[in-house]
Amino acid sequence: MSRKGNKLLLIPSGVSVTINPHLVICKSSHGELKVNVPSVIQVTQTGQHLKVTRSNDEKQSRMYHGTVNSNLHNALIGLSQGFSKRLKIVGVGYKAAVNNNQLTLAIGYSHPVVFTIPHGIKLTCPTPTEIVINGYDKIIVGELAAKIREVRKPEPYNGKGIMYSDEIIIRKVGKTAEGATAPAAPAAKK
């Protein structure tokens, strides 16, 4: 029994939902999101709630049940409240700036790395070492944050790189500190 799939979804105020046989379209003032629905899943609206049901109890149907429910939940939350990811940049001389519709990163390469900001995403840099990504589509927000982080992943020895604001980097000890031992005592004479 899918507990996630059986959860009723409340439709927030300001969001309209259109249900088609294999597609659910959610709209608000922020934008529009479409959620694909497999043939074994049915979505029904009762008042201000959405209910997701499945036609049989096969393994594939149970997997789709929870997935469709989660995707609809993410669409409703994104169109009403939005999603946000925060990245921080650690390193001497590492910085970010937003100009027009582009994010420019100076992170230790011989050239600046430039990202074009996708439609529906609001990207800001409150400080030169912080990036805030806001948007209504959870997938696009997460993918953009992962692509930016991929440019210079945080490394465990010095802790430099681009990381999520809540990410914890487990630091490693360098070779010289790890392998250093006290000098051997001189051998006793016989």
mmCIF file with all atom_site columns, C-alpha atoms in Angstrom, residues 3-171:
data_model
loop_
_atom_site.group_PDB
_atom_site.id
_atom_site.type_symbol
_atom_site.label_atom_id
_atom_site.label_alt_id
_atom_site.label_comp_id
_atom_site.label_asym_id
_atom_site.label_entity_id
_atom_site.label_seq_id
_atom_site.pdbx_PDB_ins_code
_atom_site.Cartn_x
_atom_site.Cartn_y
_atom_site.Cartn_z
_atom_site.occupancy
_atom_site.B_iso_or_equiv
_atom_site.pdbx_formal_charge
_atom_site.auth_seq_id
_atom_site.auth_comp_id
_atom_site.auth_asym_id
_atom_site.auth_atom_id
_atom_site.pdbx_PDB_model_num
ATOM 1   C CA . ARG A 1 3   ? 1.223   5.742  1.800   1.00 0.00 ? 3   ARG A CA 1
ATOM 2   C CA . LYS A 1 4   ? 2.705   8.541  -0.292  1.00 0.00 ? 4   LYS A CA 1
ATOM 3   C CA . GLY A 1 5   ? 0.327   7.896  -3.177  1.00 0.00 ? 5   GLY A CA 1
ATOM 4   C CA . ASN A 1 6   ? -2.780  7.846  -0.964  1.00 0.00 ? 6   ASN A CA 1
ATOM 5   C CA . LYS A 1 7   ? -2.122  11.305 0.477   1.00 0.00 ? 7   LYS A CA 1
ATOM 6   C CA . LEU A 1 8   ? -4.730  13.903 -0.535  1.00 0.00 ? 8   LEU A CA 1
ATOM 7   C CA . LEU A 1 9   ? -3.227  17.015 -2.138  1.00 0.00 ? 9   LEU A CA 1
ATOM 8   C CA . LEU A 1 10  ? -4.640  20.422 -1.214  1.00 0.00 ? 10  LEU A CA 1
ATOM 9   C CA . ILE A 1 11  ? -4.842  22.824 -4.151  1.00 0.00 ? 11  ILE A CA 1
ATOM 10  C CA . PRO A 1 12  ? -3.507  26.200 -2.915  1.00 0.00 ? 12  PRO A CA 1
ATOM 11  C CA . SER A 1 13  ? -5.422  29.391 -3.642  1.00 0.00 ? 13  SER A CA 1
ATOM 12  C CA . GLY A 1 14  ? -4.337  30.991 -6.900  1.00 0.00 ? 14  GLY A CA 1
ATOM 13  C CA . VAL A 1 15  ? -3.546  27.652 -8.563  1.00 0.00 ? 15  VAL A CA 1
ATOM 14  C CA . SER A 1 16  ? -5.897  26.151 -11.151 1.00 0.00 ? 16  SER A CA 1
ATOM 15  C CA . VAL A 1 17  ? -5.767  22.481 -12.150 1.00 0.00 ? 17  VAL A CA 1
ATOM 16  C CA . THR A 1 18  ? -6.926  20.939 -15.436 1.00 0.00 ? 18  THR A CA 1
ATOM 17  C CA . ILE A 1 19  ? -7.118  17.141 -15.535 1.00 0.00 ? 19  ILE A CA 1
ATOM 18  C CA . ASN A 1 20  ? -6.768  15.291 -18.861 1.00 0.00 ? 20  ASN A CA 1
ATOM 19  C CA . PRO A 1 21  ? -6.549  11.469 -19.232 1.00 0.00 ? 21  PRO A CA 1
ATOM 20  C CA . HIS A 1 22  ? -2.718  11.363 -19.384 1.00 0.00 ? 22  HIS A CA 1
ATOM 21  C CA . LEU A 1 23  ? -1.763  14.884 -18.332 1.00 0.00 ? 23  LEU A CA 1
ATOM 22  C CA . VAL A 1 24  ? -2.454  17.246 -15.427 1.00 0.00 ? 24  VAL A CA 1
ATOM 23  C CA . ILE A 1 25  ? -1.882  20.947 -16.099 1.00 0.00 ? 25  ILE A CA 1
ATOM 24  C CA . CYS A 1 26  ? -1.343  23.264 -13.123 1.00 0.00 ? 26  CYS A CA 1
ATOM 25  C CA . LYS A 1 27  ? -1.384  27.051 -13.685 1.00 0.00 ? 27  LYS A CA 1
ATOM 26  C CA . SER A 1 28  ? -0.816  30.114 -11.537 1.00 0.00 ? 28  SER A CA 1
ATOM 27  C CA . SER A 1 29  ? 0.446   33.647 -11.956 1.00 0.00 ? 29  SER A CA 1
ATOM 28  C CA . HIS A 1 30  ? 4.036   32.304 -11.762 1.00 0.00 ? 30  HIS A CA 1
ATOM 29  C CA . GLY A 1 31  ? 3.701   29.942 -14.717 1.00 0.00 ? 31  GLY A CA 1
ATOM 30  C CA . GLU A 1 32  ? 2.433   26.568 -15.878 1.00 0.00 ? 32  GLU A CA 1
ATOM 31  C CA . LEU A 1 33  ? 3.591   23.044 -15.049 1.00 0.00 ? 33  LEU A CA 1
ATOM 32  C CA . LYS A 1 34  ? 2.509   19.806 -16.712 1.00 0.00 ? 34  LYS A CA 1
ATOM 33  C CA . VAL A 1 35  ? 2.616   16.418 -14.960 1.00 0.00 ? 35  VAL A CA 1
ATOM 34  C CA . ASN A 1 36  ? 2.444   13.260 -17.079 1.00 0.00 ? 36  ASN A CA 1
ATOM 35  C CA . VAL A 1 37  ? 0.113   10.542 -15.793 1.00 0.00 ? 37  VAL A CA 1
ATOM 36  C CA . PRO A 1 38  ? 0.595   6.874  -16.856 1.00 0.00 ? 38  PRO A CA 1
ATOM 37  C CA . SER A 1 39  ? -2.451  4.921  -18.054 1.00 0.00 ? 39  SER A CA 1
ATOM 38  C CA . VAL A 1 40  ? -2.711  2.864  -14.816 1.00 0.00 ? 40  VAL A CA 1
ATOM 39  C CA . ILE A 1 41  ? -3.070  6.015  -12.671 1.00 0.00 ? 41  ILE A CA 1
ATOM 40  C CA . GLN A 1 42  ? -6.159  8.194  -12.341 1.00 0.00 ? 42  GLN A CA 1
ATOM 41  C CA . VAL A 1 43  ? -6.252  11.708 -10.903 1.00 0.00 ? 43  VAL A CA 1
ATOM 42  C CA . THR A 1 44  ? -9.550  13.103 -9.634  1.00 0.00 ? 44  THR A CA 1
ATOM 43  C CA . GLN A 1 45  ? -10.461 16.453 -8.122  1.00 0.00 ? 45  GLN A CA 1
ATOM 44  C CA . THR A 1 46  ? -12.929 16.706 -5.259  1.00 0.00 ? 46  THR A CA 1
ATOM 45  C CA . GLY A 1 47  ? -13.430 20.281 -4.101  1.00 0.00 ? 47  GLY A CA 1
ATOM 46  C CA . GLN A 1 48  ? -10.018 21.719 -3.262  1.00 0.00 ? 48  GLN A CA 1
ATOM 47  C CA . HIS A 1 49  ? -8.243  18.345 -3.130  1.00 0.00 ? 49  HIS A CA 1
ATOM 48  C CA . LEU A 1 50  ? -6.588  16.063 -5.692  1.00 0.00 ? 50  LEU A CA 1
ATOM 49  C CA . LYS A 1 51  ? -6.693  12.298 -5.215  1.00 0.00 ? 51  LYS A CA 1
ATOM 50  C CA . VAL A 1 52  ? -4.398  9.893  -7.059  1.00 0.00 ? 52  VAL A CA 1
ATOM 51  C CA . THR A 1 53  ? -5.568  6.264  -7.468  1.00 0.00 ? 53  THR A CA 1
ATOM 52  C CA . ARG A 1 54  ? -4.248  3.232  -9.329  1.00 0.00 ? 54  ARG A CA 1
ATOM 53  C CA . SER A 1 55  ? -6.205  0.662  -11.315 1.00 0.00 ? 55  SER A CA 1
ATOM 54  C CA . ASN A 1 56  ? -4.339  -2.455 -10.115 1.00 0.00 ? 56  ASN A CA 1
ATOM 55  C CA . ASP A 1 57  ? -1.852  -3.618 -7.482  1.00 0.00 ? 57  ASP A CA 1
ATOM 56  C CA . GLU A 1 58  ? 1.095   -4.544 -9.720  1.00 0.00 ? 58  GLU A CA 1
ATOM 57  C CA . LYS A 1 59  ? 4.573   -3.414 -8.734  1.00 0.00 ? 59  LYS A CA 1
ATOM 58  C CA . GLN A 1 60  ? 4.902   -0.890 -11.589 1.00 0.00 ? 60  GLN A CA 1
ATOM 59  C CA . SER A 1 61  ? 1.498   0.634  -10.767 1.00 0.00 ? 61  SER A CA 1
ATOM 60  C CA . ARG A 1 62  ? 2.443   1.063  -7.114  1.00 0.00 ? 62  ARG A CA 1
ATOM 61  C CA . MET A 1 63  ? 5.674   2.825  -8.117  1.00 0.00 ? 63  MET A CA 1
ATOM 62  C CA . TYR A 1 64  ? 3.815   5.191  -10.457 1.00 0.00 ? 64  TYR A CA 1
ATOM 63  C CA . HIS A 1 65  ? 1.226   5.885  -7.742  1.00 0.00 ? 65  HIS A CA 1
ATOM 64  C CA . GLY A 1 66  ? 3.692   7.520  -5.334  1.00 0.00 ? 66  GLY A CA 1
ATOM 65  C CA . THR A 1 67  ? 5.704   9.180  -8.091  1.00 0.00 ? 67  THR A CA 1
ATOM 66  C CA . VAL A 1 68  ? 2.718   10.898 -9.705  1.00 0.00 ? 68  VAL A CA 1
ATOM 67  C CA . ASN A 1 69  ? 1.488   12.050 -6.294  1.00 0.00 ? 69  ASN A CA 1
ATOM 68  C CA . SER A 1 70  ? 4.924   13.529 -5.446  1.00 0.00 ? 70  SER A CA 1
ATOM 69  C CA . ASN A 1 71  ? 5.205   15.234 -8.844  1.00 0.00 ? 71  ASN A CA 1
ATOM 70  C CA . LEU A 1 72  ? 1.753   16.803 -8.435  1.00 0.00 ? 72  LEU A CA 1
ATOM 71  C CA . HIS A 1 73  ? 2.648   17.926 -4.893  1.00 0.00 ? 73  HIS A CA 1
ATOM 72  C CA . ASN A 1 74  ? 5.877   19.548 -6.164  1.00 0.00 ? 74  ASN A CA 1
ATOM 73  C CA . ALA A 1 75  ? 3.960   21.322 -8.948  1.00 0.00 ? 75  ALA A CA 1
ATOM 74  C CA . LEU A 1 76  ? 1.346   22.700 -6.539  1.00 0.00 ? 76  LEU A CA 1
ATOM 75  C CA . ILE A 1 77  ? 3.946   23.848 -3.984  1.00 0.00 ? 77  ILE A CA 1
ATOM 76  C CA . GLY A 1 78  ? 6.181   25.346 -6.681  1.00 0.00 ? 78  GLY A CA 1
ATOM 77  C CA . LEU A 1 79  ? 3.382   27.366 -8.267  1.00 0.00 ? 79  LEU A CA 1
ATOM 78  C CA . SER A 1 80  ? 2.169   28.699 -4.913  1.00 0.00 ? 80  SER A CA 1
ATOM 79  C CA . GLN A 1 81  ? 5.372   29.164 -2.846  1.00 0.00 ? 81  GLN A CA 1
ATOM 80  C CA . GLY A 1 82  ? 8.307   28.373 -5.144  1.00 0.00 ? 82  GLY A CA 1
ATOM 81  C CA . PHE A 1 83  ? 11.558  26.513 -4.506  1.00 0.00 ? 83  PHE A CA 1
ATOM 82  C CA . SER A 1 84  ? 14.959  27.853 -3.533  1.00 0.00 ? 84  SER A CA 1
ATOM 83  C CA . LYS A 1 85  ? 18.548  26.572 -3.478  1.00 0.00 ? 85  LYS A CA 1
ATOM 84  C CA . ARG A 1 86  ? 21.483  28.400 -1.925  1.00 0.00 ? 86  ARG A CA 1
ATOM 85  C CA . LEU A 1 87  ? 25.089  27.839 -2.959  1.00 0.00 ? 87  LEU A CA 1
ATOM 86  C CA . LYS A 1 88  ? 28.191  29.230 -1.291  1.00 0.00 ? 88  LYS A CA 1
ATOM 87  C CA . ILE A 1 89  ? 31.596  29.719 -2.844  1.00 0.00 ? 89  ILE A CA 1
ATOM 88  C CA . VAL A 1 90  ? 34.706  29.098 -0.741  1.00 0.00 ? 90  VAL A CA 1
ATOM 89  C CA . GLY A 1 91  ? 38.189  29.999 -1.975  1.00 0.00 ? 91  GLY A CA 1
ATOM 90  C CA . VAL A 1 92  ? 40.540  32.950 -2.262  1.00 0.00 ? 92  VAL A CA 1
ATOM 91  C CA . GLY A 1 93  ? 39.485  35.091 -5.217  1.00 0.00 ? 93  GLY A CA 1
ATOM 92  C CA . TYR A 1 94  ? 36.445  32.925 -6.021  1.00 0.00 ? 94  TYR A CA 1
ATOM 93  C CA . LYS A 1 95  ? 33.341  35.003 -6.758  1.00 0.00 ? 95  LYS A CA 1
ATOM 94  C CA . ALA A 1 96  ? 30.090  35.154 -8.709  1.00 0.00 ? 96  ALA A CA 1
ATOM 95  C CA . ALA A 1 97  ? 28.156  37.977 -10.370 1.00 0.00 ? 97  ALA A CA 1
ATOM 96  C CA . VAL A 1 98  ? 24.852  38.251 -12.225 1.00 0.00 ? 98  VAL A CA 1
ATOM 97  C CA . ASN A 1 99  ? 24.808  40.507 -15.310 1.00 0.00 ? 99  ASN A CA 1
ATOM 98  C CA . ASN A 1 100 ? 21.687  40.780 -17.496 1.00 0.00 ? 100 ASN A CA 1
ATOM 99  C CA . ASN A 1 101 ? 20.599  37.150 -17.993 1.00 0.00 ? 101 ASN A CA 1
ATOM 100 C CA . GLN A 1 102 ? 23.950  35.504 -17.203 1.00 0.00 ? 102 GLN A CA 1
ATOM 101 C CA . LEU A 1 103 ? 25.815  34.216 -14.167 1.00 0.00 ? 103 LEU A CA 1
ATOM 102 C CA . THR A 1 104 ? 29.574  34.748 -14.335 1.00 0.00 ? 104 THR A CA 1
ATOM 103 C CA . LEU A 1 105 ? 31.835  32.663 -12.091 1.00 0.00 ? 105 LEU A CA 1
ATOM 104 C CA . ALA A 1 106 ? 35.498  33.454 -11.403 1.00 0.00 ? 106 ALA A CA 1
ATOM 105 C CA . ILE A 1 107 ? 36.663  30.291 -9.655  1.00 0.00 ? 107 ILE A CA 1
ATOM 106 C CA . GLY A 1 108 ? 40.321  29.743 -10.342 1.00 0.00 ? 108 GLY A CA 1
ATOM 107 C CA . TYR A 1 109 ? 40.272  28.931 -14.060 1.00 0.00 ? 109 TYR A CA 1
ATOM 108 C CA . SER A 1 110 ? 42.077  31.023 -16.670 1.00 0.00 ? 110 SER A CA 1
ATOM 109 C CA . HIS A 1 111 ? 38.692  32.171 -17.996 1.00 0.00 ? 111 HIS A CA 1
ATOM 110 C CA . PRO A 1 112 ? 35.368  33.121 -16.400 1.00 0.00 ? 112 PRO A CA 1
ATOM 111 C CA . VAL A 1 113 ? 32.634  30.466 -16.524 1.00 0.00 ? 113 VAL A CA 1
ATOM 112 C CA . VAL A 1 114 ? 29.336  31.853 -17.851 1.00 0.00 ? 114 VAL A CA 1
ATOM 113 C CA . PHE A 1 115 ? 25.859  30.328 -17.347 1.00 0.00 ? 115 PHE A CA 1
ATOM 114 C CA . THR A 1 116 ? 22.725  31.537 -19.115 1.00 0.00 ? 116 THR A CA 1
ATOM 115 C CA . ILE A 1 117 ? 19.836  31.735 -16.669 1.00 0.00 ? 117 ILE A CA 1
ATOM 116 C CA . PRO A 1 118 ? 16.853  29.635 -17.891 1.00 0.00 ? 118 PRO A CA 1
ATOM 117 C CA . HIS A 1 119 ? 13.326  31.040 -18.233 1.00 0.00 ? 119 HIS A CA 1
ATOM 118 C CA . GLY A 1 120 ? 11.346  30.905 -14.977 1.00 0.00 ? 120 GLY A CA 1
ATOM 119 C CA . ILE A 1 121 ? 14.444  31.104 -12.768 1.00 0.00 ? 121 ILE A CA 1
ATOM 120 C CA . LYS A 1 122 ? 15.407  34.105 -10.663 1.00 0.00 ? 122 LYS A CA 1
ATOM 121 C CA . LEU A 1 123 ? 19.092  34.021 -9.758  1.00 0.00 ? 123 LEU A CA 1
ATOM 122 C CA . THR A 1 124 ? 20.679  36.516 -7.369  1.00 0.00 ? 124 THR A CA 1
ATOM 123 C CA . CYS A 1 125 ? 24.038  37.023 -5.688  1.00 0.00 ? 125 CYS A CA 1
ATOM 124 C CA . PRO A 1 126 ? 23.505  38.788 -2.330  1.00 0.00 ? 126 PRO A CA 1
ATOM 125 C CA . THR A 1 127 ? 27.271  38.652 -1.781  1.00 0.00 ? 127 THR A CA 1
ATOM 126 C CA . PRO A 1 128 ? 30.043  37.744 -4.248  1.00 0.00 ? 128 PRO A CA 1
ATOM 127 C CA . THR A 1 129 ? 30.421  34.347 -2.537  1.00 0.00 ? 129 THR A CA 1
ATOM 128 C CA . GLU A 1 130 ? 26.733  33.391 -2.381  1.00 0.00 ? 130 GLU A CA 1
ATOM 129 C CA . ILE A 1 131 ? 24.263  32.340 -5.101  1.00 0.00 ? 131 ILE A CA 1
ATOM 130 C CA . VAL A 1 132 ? 20.490  32.069 -4.541  1.00 0.00 ? 132 VAL A CA 1
ATOM 131 C CA . ILE A 1 133 ? 18.379  30.230 -7.137  1.00 0.00 ? 133 ILE A CA 1
ATOM 132 C CA . ASN A 1 134 ? 14.574  30.694 -6.990  1.00 0.00 ? 134 ASN A CA 1
ATOM 133 C CA . GLY A 1 135 ? 11.949  29.193 -9.276  1.00 0.00 ? 135 GLY A CA 1
ATOM 134 C CA . TYR A 1 136 ? 8.610   27.421 -9.492  1.00 0.00 ? 136 TYR A CA 1
ATOM 135 C CA . ASP A 1 137 ? 9.876   24.210 -11.129 1.00 0.00 ? 137 ASP A CA 1
ATOM 136 C CA . LYS A 1 138 ? 11.734  22.042 -8.608  1.00 0.00 ? 138 LYS A CA 1
ATOM 137 C CA . ILE A 1 139 ? 13.493  20.041 -11.334 1.00 0.00 ? 139 ILE A CA 1
ATOM 138 C CA . ILE A 1 140 ? 14.966  23.066 -13.113 1.00 0.00 ? 140 ILE A CA 1
ATOM 139 C CA . VAL A 1 141 ? 16.056  24.705 -9.827  1.00 0.00 ? 141 VAL A CA 1
ATOM 140 C CA . GLY A 1 142 ? 17.812  21.513 -8.697  1.00 0.00 ? 142 GLY A CA 1
ATOM 141 C CA . GLU A 1 143 ? 19.465  20.855 -12.070 1.00 0.00 ? 143 GLU A CA 1
ATOM 142 C CA . LEU A 1 144 ? 20.806  24.407 -12.337 1.00 0.00 ? 144 LEU A CA 1
ATOM 143 C CA . ALA A 1 145 ? 22.214  24.231 -8.793  1.00 0.00 ? 145 ALA A CA 1
ATOM 144 C CA . ALA A 1 146 ? 23.880  20.885 -9.604  1.00 0.00 ? 146 ALA A CA 1
ATOM 145 C CA . LYS A 1 147 ? 25.392  22.236 -12.854 1.00 0.00 ? 147 LYS A CA 1
ATOM 146 C CA . ILE A 1 148 ? 26.818  25.289 -11.089 1.00 0.00 ? 148 ILE A CA 1
ATOM 147 C CA . ARG A 1 149 ? 28.243  23.078 -8.312  1.00 0.00 ? 149 ARG A CA 1
ATOM 148 C CA . GLU A 1 150 ? 29.756  20.730 -10.922 1.00 0.00 ? 150 GLU A CA 1
ATOM 149 C CA . VAL A 1 151 ? 32.010  23.530 -12.255 1.00 0.00 ? 151 VAL A CA 1
ATOM 150 C CA . ARG A 1 152 ? 34.178  23.398 -9.130  1.00 0.00 ? 152 ARG A CA 1
ATOM 151 C CA . LYS A 1 153 ? 33.136  20.679 -6.690  1.00 0.00 ? 153 LYS A CA 1
ATOM 152 C CA . PRO A 1 154 ? 34.256  21.173 -3.091  1.00 0.00 ? 154 PRO A CA 1
ATOM 153 C CA . GLU A 1 155 ? 37.465  19.328 -2.388  1.00 0.00 ? 155 GLU A CA 1
ATOM 154 C CA . PRO A 1 156 ? 38.150  17.652 0.964   1.00 0.00 ? 156 PRO A CA 1
ATOM 155 C CA . TYR A 1 157 ? 41.710  18.878 1.652   1.00 0.00 ? 157 TYR A CA 1
ATOM 156 C CA . ASN A 1 158 ? 41.311  22.669 1.640   1.00 0.00 ? 158 ASN A CA 1
ATOM 157 C CA . GLY A 1 159 ? 37.501  22.848 1.542   1.00 0.00 ? 159 GLY A CA 1
ATOM 158 C CA . LYS A 1 160 ? 37.528  25.100 -1.539  1.00 0.00 ? 160 LYS A CA 1
ATOM 159 C CA . GLY A 1 161 ? 34.843  25.032 -4.221  1.00 0.00 ? 161 GLY A CA 1
ATOM 160 C CA . ILE A 1 162 ? 31.123  25.586 -4.790  1.00 0.00 ? 162 ILE A CA 1
ATOM 161 C CA . MET A 1 163 ? 28.836  23.827 -2.317  1.00 0.00 ? 163 MET A CA 1
ATOM 162 C CA . TYR A 1 164 ? 25.254  23.886 -1.105  1.00 0.00 ? 164 TYR A CA 1
ATOM 163 C CA . SER A 1 165 ? 24.801  26.168 1.899   1.00 0.00 ? 165 SER A CA 1
ATOM 164 C CA . ASP A 1 166 ? 23.773  23.274 4.152   1.00 0.00 ? 166 ASP A CA 1
ATOM 165 C CA . GLU A 1 167 ? 26.366  20.823 2.795   1.00 0.00 ? 167 GLU A CA 1
ATOM 166 C CA . ILE A 1 168 ? 29.012  19.540 5.182   1.00 0.00 ? 168 ILE A CA 1
ATOM 167 C CA . ILE A 1 169 ? 32.415  18.753 3.676   1.00 0.00 ? 169 ILE A CA 1
ATOM 168 C CA . ILE A 1 170 ? 34.308  16.082 5.593   1.00 0.00 ? 170 ILE A CA 1
ATOM 169 C CA . ARG A 1 171 ? 37.891  17.292 5.652   1.00 0.00 ? 171 ARG A CA 1
#
